[in-house]
mmCIF file of C-alpha atoms in Angstrom:
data_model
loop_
_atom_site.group_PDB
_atom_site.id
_atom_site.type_symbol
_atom_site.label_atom_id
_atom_site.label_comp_id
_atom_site.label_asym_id
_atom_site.label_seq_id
_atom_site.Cartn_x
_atom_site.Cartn_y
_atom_site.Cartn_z
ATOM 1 C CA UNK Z 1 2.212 -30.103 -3.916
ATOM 2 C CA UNK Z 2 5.534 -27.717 -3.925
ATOM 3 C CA UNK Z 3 3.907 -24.281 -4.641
ATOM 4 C CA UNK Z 4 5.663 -22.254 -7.832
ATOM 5 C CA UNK Z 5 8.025 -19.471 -6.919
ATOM 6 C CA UNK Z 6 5.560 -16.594 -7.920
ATOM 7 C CA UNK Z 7 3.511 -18.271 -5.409
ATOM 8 C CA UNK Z 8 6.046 -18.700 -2.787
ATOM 9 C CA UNK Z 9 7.622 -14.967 -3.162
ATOM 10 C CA UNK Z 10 4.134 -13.841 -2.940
ATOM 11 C CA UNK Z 11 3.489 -15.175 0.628
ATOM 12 C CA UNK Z 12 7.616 -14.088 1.550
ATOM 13 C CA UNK Z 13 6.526 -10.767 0.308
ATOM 14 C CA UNK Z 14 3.442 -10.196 2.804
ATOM 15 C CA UNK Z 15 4.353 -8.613 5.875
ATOM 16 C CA UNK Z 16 7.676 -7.246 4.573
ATOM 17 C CA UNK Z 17 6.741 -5.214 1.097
ATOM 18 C CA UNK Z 18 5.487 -2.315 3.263
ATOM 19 C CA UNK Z 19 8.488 -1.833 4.953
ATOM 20 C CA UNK Z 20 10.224 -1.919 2.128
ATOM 21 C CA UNK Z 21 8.092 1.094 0.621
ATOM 22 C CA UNK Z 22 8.621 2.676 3.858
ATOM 23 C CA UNK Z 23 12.424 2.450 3.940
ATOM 24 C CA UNK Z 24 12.348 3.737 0.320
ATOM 25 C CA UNK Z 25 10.485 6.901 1.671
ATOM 26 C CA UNK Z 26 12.753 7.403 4.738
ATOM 27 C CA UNK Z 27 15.030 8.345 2.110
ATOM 28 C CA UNK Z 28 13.865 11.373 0.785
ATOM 29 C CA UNK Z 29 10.036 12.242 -0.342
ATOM 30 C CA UNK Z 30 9.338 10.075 -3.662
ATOM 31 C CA UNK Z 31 6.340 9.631 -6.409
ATOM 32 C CA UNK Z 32 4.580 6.473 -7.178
ATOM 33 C CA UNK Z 33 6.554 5.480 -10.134
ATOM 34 C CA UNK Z 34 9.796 6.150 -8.600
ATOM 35 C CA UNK Z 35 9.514 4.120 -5.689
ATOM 36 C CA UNK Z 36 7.795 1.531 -7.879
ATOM 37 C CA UNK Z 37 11.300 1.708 -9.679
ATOM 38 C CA UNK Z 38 13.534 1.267 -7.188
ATOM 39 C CA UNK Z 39 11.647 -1.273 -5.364
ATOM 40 C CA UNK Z 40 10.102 -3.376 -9.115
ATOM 41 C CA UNK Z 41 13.811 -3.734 -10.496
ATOM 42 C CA UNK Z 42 14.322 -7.038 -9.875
ATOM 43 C CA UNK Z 43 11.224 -9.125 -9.683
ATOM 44 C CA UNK Z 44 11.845 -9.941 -6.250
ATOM 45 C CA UNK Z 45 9.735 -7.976 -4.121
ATOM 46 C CA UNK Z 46 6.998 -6.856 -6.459
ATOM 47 C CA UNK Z 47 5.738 -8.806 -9.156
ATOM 48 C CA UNK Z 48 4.154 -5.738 -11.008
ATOM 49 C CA UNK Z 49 4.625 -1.827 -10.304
ATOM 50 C CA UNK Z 50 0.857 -1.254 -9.785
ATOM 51 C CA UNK Z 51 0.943 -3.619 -6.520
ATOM 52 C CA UNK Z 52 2.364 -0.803 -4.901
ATOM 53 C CA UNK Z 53 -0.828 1.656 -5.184
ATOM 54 C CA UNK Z 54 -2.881 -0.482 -3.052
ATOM 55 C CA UNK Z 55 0.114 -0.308 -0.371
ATOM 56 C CA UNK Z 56 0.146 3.381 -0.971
ATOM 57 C CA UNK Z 57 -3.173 3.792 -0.288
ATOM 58 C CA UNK Z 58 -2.871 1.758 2.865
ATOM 59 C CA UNK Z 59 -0.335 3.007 4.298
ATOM 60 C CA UNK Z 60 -1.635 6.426 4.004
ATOM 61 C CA UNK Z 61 -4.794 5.577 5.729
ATOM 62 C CA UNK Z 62 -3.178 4.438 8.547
ATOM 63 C CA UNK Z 63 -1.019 7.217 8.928
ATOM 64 C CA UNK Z 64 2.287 6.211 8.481
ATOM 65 C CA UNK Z 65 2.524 7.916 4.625
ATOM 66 C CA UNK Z 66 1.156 11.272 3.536
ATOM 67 C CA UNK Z 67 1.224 12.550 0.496
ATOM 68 C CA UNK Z 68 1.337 16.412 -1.339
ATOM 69 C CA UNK Z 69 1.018 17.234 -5.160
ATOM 70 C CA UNK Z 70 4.103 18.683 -6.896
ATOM 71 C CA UNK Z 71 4.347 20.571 -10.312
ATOM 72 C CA UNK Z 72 6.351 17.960 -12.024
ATOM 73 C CA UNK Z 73 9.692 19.266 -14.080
ATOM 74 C CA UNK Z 74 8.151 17.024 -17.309
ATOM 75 C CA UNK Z 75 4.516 16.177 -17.925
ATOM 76 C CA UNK Z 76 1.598 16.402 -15.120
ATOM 77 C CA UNK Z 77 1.805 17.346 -11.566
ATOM 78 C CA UNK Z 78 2.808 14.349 -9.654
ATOM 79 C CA UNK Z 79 1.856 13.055 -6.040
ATOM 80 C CA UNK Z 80 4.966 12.757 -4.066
ATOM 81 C CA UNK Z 81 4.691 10.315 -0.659
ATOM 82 C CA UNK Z 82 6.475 10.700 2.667
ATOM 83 C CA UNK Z 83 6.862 9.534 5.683
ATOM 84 C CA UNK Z 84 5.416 10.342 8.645
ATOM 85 C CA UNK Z 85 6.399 10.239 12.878
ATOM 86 C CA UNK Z 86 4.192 7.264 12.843
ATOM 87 C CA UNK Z 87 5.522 5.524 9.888
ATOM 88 C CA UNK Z 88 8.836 6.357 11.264
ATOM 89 C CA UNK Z 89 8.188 4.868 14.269
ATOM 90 C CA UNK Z 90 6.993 1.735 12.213
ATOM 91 C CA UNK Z 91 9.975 1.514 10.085
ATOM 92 C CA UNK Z 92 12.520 1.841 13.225
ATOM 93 C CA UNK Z 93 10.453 -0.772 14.754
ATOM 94 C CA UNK Z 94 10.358 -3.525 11.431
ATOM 95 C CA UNK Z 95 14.016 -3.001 11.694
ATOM 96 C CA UNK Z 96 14.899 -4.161 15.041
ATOM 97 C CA UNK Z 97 12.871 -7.307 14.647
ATOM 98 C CA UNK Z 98 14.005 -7.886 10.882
ATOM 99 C CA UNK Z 99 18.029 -8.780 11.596
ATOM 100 C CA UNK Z 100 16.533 -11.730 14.823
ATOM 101 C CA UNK Z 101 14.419 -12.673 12.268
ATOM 102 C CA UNK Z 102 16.318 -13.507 9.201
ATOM 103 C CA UNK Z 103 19.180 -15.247 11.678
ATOM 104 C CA UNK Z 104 16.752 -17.336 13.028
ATOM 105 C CA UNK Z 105 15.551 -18.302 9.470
ATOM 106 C CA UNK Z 106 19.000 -18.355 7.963
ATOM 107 C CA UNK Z 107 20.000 -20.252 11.038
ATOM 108 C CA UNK Z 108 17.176 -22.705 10.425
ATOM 109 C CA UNK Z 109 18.066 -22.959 6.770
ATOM 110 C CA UNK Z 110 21.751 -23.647 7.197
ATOM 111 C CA UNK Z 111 22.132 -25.936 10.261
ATOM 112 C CA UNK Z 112 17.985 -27.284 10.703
ATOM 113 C CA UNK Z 113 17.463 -24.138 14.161
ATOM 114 C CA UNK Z 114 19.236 -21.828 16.171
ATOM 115 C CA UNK Z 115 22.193 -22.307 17.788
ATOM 116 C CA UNK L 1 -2.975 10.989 -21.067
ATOM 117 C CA UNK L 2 -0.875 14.103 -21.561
ATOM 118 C CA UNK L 3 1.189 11.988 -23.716
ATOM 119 C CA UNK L 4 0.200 11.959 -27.295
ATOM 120 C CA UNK L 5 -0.808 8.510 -28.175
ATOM 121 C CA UNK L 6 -1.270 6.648 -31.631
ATOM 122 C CA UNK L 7 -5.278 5.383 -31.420
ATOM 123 C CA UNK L 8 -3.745 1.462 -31.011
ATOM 124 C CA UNK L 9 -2.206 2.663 -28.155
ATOM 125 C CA UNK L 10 -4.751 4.553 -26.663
ATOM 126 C CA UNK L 11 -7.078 1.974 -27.050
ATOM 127 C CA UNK L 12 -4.662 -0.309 -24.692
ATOM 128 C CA UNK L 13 -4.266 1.927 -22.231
ATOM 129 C CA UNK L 14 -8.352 3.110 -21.942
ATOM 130 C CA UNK L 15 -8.866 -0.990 -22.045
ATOM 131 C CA UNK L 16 -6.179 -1.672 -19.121
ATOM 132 C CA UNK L 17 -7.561 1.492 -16.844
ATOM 133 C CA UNK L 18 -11.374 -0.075 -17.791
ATOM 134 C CA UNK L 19 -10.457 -3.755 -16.952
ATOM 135 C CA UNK L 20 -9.089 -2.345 -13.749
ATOM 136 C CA UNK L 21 -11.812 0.096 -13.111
ATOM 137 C CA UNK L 22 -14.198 -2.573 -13.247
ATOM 138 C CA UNK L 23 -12.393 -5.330 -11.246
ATOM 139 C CA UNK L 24 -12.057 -2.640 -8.327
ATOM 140 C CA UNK L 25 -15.618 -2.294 -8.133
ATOM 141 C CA UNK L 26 -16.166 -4.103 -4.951
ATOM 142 C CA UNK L 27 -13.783 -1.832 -3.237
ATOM 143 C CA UNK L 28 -14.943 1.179 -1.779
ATOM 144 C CA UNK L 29 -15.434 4.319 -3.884
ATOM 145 C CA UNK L 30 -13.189 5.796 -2.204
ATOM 146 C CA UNK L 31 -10.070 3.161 -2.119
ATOM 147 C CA UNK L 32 -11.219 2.174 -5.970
ATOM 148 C CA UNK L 33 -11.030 6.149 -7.120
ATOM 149 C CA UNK L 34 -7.545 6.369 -5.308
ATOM 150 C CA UNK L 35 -6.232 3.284 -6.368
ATOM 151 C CA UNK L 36 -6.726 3.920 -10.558
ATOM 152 C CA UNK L 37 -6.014 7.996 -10.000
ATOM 153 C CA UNK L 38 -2.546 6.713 -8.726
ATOM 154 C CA UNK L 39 -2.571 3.885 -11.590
ATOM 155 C CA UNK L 40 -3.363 6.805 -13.872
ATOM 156 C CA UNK L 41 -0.588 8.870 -12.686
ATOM 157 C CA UNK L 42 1.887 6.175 -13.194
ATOM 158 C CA UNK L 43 1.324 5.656 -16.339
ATOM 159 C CA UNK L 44 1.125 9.592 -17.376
ATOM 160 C CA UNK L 45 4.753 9.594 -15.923
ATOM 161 C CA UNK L 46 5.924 6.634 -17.407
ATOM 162 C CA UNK L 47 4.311 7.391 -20.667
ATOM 163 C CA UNK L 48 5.969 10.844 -20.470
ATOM 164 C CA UNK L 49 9.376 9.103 -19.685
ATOM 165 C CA UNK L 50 8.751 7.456 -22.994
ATOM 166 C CA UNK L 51 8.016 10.051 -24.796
ATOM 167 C CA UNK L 52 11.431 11.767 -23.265
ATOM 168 C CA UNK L 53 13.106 8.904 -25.407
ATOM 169 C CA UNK L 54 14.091 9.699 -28.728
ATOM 170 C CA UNK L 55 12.849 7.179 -31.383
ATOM 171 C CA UNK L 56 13.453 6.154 -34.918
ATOM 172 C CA UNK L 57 10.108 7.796 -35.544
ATOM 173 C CA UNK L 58 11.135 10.959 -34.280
ATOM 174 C CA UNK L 59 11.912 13.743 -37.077
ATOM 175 C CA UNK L 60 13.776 16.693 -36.684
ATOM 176 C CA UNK L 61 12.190 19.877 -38.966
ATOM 177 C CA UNK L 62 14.140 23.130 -39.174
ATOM 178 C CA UNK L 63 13.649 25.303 -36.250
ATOM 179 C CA UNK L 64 10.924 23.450 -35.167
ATOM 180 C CA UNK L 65 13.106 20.949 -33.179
ATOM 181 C CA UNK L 66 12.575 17.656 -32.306
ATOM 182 C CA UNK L 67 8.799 16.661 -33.883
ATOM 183 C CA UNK L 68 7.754 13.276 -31.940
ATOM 184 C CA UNK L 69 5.572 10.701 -33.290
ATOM 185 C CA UNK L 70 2.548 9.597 -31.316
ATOM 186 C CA UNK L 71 3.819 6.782 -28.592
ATOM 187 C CA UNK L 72 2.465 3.192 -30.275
ATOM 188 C CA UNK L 73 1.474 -0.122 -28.835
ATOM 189 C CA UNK L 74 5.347 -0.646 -29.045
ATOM 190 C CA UNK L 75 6.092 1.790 -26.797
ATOM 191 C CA UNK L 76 3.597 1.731 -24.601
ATOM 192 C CA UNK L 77 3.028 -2.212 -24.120
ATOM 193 C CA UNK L 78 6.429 -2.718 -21.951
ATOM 194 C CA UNK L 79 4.801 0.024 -19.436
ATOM 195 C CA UNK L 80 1.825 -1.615 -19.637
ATOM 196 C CA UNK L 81 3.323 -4.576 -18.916
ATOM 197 C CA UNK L 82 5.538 -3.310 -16.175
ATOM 198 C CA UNK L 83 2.734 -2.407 -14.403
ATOM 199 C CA UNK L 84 1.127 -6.179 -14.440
ATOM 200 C CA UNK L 85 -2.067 -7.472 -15.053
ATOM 201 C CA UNK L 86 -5.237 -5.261 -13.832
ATOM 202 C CA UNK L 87 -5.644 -8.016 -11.788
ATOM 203 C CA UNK L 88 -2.999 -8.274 -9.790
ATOM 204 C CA UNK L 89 -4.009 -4.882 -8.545
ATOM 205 C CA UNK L 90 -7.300 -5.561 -7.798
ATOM 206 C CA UNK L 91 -6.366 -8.518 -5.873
ATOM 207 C CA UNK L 92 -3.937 -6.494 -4.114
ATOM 208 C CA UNK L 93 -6.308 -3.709 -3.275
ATOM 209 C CA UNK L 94 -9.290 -6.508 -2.094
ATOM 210 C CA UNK L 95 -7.326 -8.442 0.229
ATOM 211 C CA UNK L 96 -6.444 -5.337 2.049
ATOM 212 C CA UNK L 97 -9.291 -6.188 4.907
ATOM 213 C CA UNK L 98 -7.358 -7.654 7.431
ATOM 214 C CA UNK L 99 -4.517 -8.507 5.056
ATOM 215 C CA UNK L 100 -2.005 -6.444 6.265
ATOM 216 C CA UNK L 101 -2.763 -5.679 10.509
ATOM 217 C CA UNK L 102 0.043 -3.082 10.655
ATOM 218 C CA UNK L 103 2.249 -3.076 12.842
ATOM 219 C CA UNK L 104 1.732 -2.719 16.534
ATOM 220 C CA UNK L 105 3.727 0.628 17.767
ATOM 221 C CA UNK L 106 3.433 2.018 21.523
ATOM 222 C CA UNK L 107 2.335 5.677 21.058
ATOM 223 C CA UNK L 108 5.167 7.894 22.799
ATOM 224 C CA UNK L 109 5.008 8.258 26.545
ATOM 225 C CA UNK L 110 2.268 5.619 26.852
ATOM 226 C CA UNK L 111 4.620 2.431 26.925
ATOM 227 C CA UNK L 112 4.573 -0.326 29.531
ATOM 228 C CA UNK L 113 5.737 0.501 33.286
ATOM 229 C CA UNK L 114 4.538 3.881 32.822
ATOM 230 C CA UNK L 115 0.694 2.495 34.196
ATOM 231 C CA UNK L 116 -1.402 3.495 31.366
ATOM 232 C CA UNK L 117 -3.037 1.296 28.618
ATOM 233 C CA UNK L 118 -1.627 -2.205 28.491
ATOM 234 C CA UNK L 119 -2.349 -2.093 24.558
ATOM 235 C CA UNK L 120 -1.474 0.748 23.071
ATOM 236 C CA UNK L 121 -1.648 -0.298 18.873
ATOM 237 C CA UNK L 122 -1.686 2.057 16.054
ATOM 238 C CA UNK L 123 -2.449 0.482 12.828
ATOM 239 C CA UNK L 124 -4.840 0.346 9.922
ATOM 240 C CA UNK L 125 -8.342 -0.383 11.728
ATOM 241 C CA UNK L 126 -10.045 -3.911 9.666
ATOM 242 C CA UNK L 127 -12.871 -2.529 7.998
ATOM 243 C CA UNK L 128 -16.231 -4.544 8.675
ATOM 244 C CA UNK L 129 -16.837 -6.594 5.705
ATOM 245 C CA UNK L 130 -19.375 -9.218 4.957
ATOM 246 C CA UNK L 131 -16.542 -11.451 5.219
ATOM 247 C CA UNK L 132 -15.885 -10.801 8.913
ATOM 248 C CA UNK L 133 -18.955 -8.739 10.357
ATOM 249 C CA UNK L 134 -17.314 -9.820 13.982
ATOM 250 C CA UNK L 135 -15.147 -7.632 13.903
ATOM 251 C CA UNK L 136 -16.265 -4.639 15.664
ATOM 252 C CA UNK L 137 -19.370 -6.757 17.037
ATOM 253 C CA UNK L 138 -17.388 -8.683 19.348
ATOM 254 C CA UNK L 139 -15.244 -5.692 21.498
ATOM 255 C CA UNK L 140 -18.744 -4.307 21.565
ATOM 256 C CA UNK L 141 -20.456 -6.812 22.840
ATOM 257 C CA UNK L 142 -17.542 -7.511 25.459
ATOM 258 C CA UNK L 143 -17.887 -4.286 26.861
ATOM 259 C CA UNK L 144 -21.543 -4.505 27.067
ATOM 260 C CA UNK L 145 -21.350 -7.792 29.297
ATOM 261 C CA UNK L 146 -18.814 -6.605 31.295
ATOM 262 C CA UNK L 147 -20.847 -2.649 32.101
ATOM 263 C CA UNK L 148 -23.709 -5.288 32.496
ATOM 264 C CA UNK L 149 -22.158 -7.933 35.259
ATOM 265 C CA UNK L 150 -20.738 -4.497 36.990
ATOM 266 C CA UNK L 151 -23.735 -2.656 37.446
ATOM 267 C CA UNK L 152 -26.002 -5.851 38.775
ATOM 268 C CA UNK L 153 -22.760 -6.582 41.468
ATOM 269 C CA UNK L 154 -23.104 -2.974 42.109
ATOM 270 C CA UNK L 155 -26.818 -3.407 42.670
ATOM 271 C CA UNK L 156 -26.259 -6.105 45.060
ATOM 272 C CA UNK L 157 -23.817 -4.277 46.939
ATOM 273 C CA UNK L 158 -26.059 -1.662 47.265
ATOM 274 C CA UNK L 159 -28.748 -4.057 48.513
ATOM 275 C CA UNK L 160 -27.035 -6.040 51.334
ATOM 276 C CA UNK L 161 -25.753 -2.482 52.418
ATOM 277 C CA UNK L 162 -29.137 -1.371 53.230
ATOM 278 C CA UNK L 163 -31.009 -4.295 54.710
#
């Protein structure tokens, strides 16, 4: 049986969501719901904002995000997230290995493998 | 919630942090409080963003300014909702054990052709679950059959050497 998209974008989304968090952060230093904002927009890469706590919380544990309370302009002190040498180095690395990768699936996709 | 909520509301979101609270339970303490205190601030700043929004319900009083209405189920049902079910994000925080590996990065100056560690990884260690209770068994257990096998050849060495 031909899993449903949800369930399909789901699997495409493990292994490449974290990145994607990180990439927002190499950017500037964000807050939860902002990068849930940027990255939530379309559906595509996270079904719900609140899958991206759990990532948070990961990431941070293994170093490559820290994070620092701020007095917020509006409303309660938030948590802002960054990145750090480690989850630089993590980022820098998805990228070099992300472009080979989607070729060699586009190239798959379009003409059945590589060329 | 700093937000001022009507009780419908409040209601919803006490229900959808309870729901969540509960579902995270077999998480650790620690990962379940860090997981709803960042669910919590999400929806304070959402909530808040909401409450930036001027409504129909808003009323304007003579040098009072802008008076705002309690945020209702209306309002507060799309963040709710943007947020996804309770659990989604229990799911998402369960299947972290060995889930997600992290990447493997050389630390700097400890790469290949520089003789050091052949491995060098830095990524989230897998936590020993009941699940997988290998997991830090087996490198254990490797290194005590291999301190075990050098210490008898050492023995033997030892012995021939002195008869």
């Amino acid at each position: 049986m031909v899993p449903g998209d949800d369930a399909l974008l789901a699997n495409l989304r493990r292994g490449a969501l974290e990145y994607c968090v990180l990439a927002v952060l190499s950017t500037g230093e964000c807050y939860g719901l902002d990068v849930a904002r940027r990255l939530g927009a379309d559906g595509i890469l996270m079904s719900g904002e609140g899958t991206l706590y759990p990532l948070l919380s990961r990431l941070r544990r293994s170093g490559y995000v820290e994070s620092t309370w701020r007095e917020s302009p509006a409303g309660p002190p938030r948590r802002y997230y960054r990145l750090t040498p480690d989850g630089e180095r993590a980022l820098a690395q998805f990228a070099r290995l992300w472009q080979p990768f989607r070729s060699a699936v586009d190239a798959a996709l379009e003409t059945g493998g590589p060329a | 919630m700093t937000v001022p909520l009507t009780p419908a509301a409040d209601q919803a979101v006490r229900d959808y942090l309870d729901d969540l609270g509960r579902m995270l339970e077999p998480a650790g303490l620690v990962e379940r409080a860090e997981v709803l205190g960042q669910v919590r601030e999400h929806l304070d700043a959402a909530l808040t963003e909401a409450a930036a929004v001027p409504s129909a319900g808003d009323v304007s009083a003579p040098g009072v300014g802008l008076a705002r209405n309690a945020l209702d189920l209306d309002a507060v049902g799309p963040v709710l909702a943007r947020l996804g079910p309770p659990a989604e994000i229990a799911a998402s925080t369960l299947s972290a054990p060995g889930a997600w590996e992290g990447p493997a990065i050389a630390s700097p100056g400890r790469g290949p052709g520089r003789g050091t560690d052949p491995v060098v990884v830095a990524g989230p260690v897998p936590e020993p679950s009941a699940a997988d209770g290998r997991t830090l068994a087996q490198p254990w257990l490797a290194w005590v059959v291999v301190a075990t096998v050098l210490a008898l050849l050492t023995l033997r060495r030892r012995g021939r050497a002195s008869s």
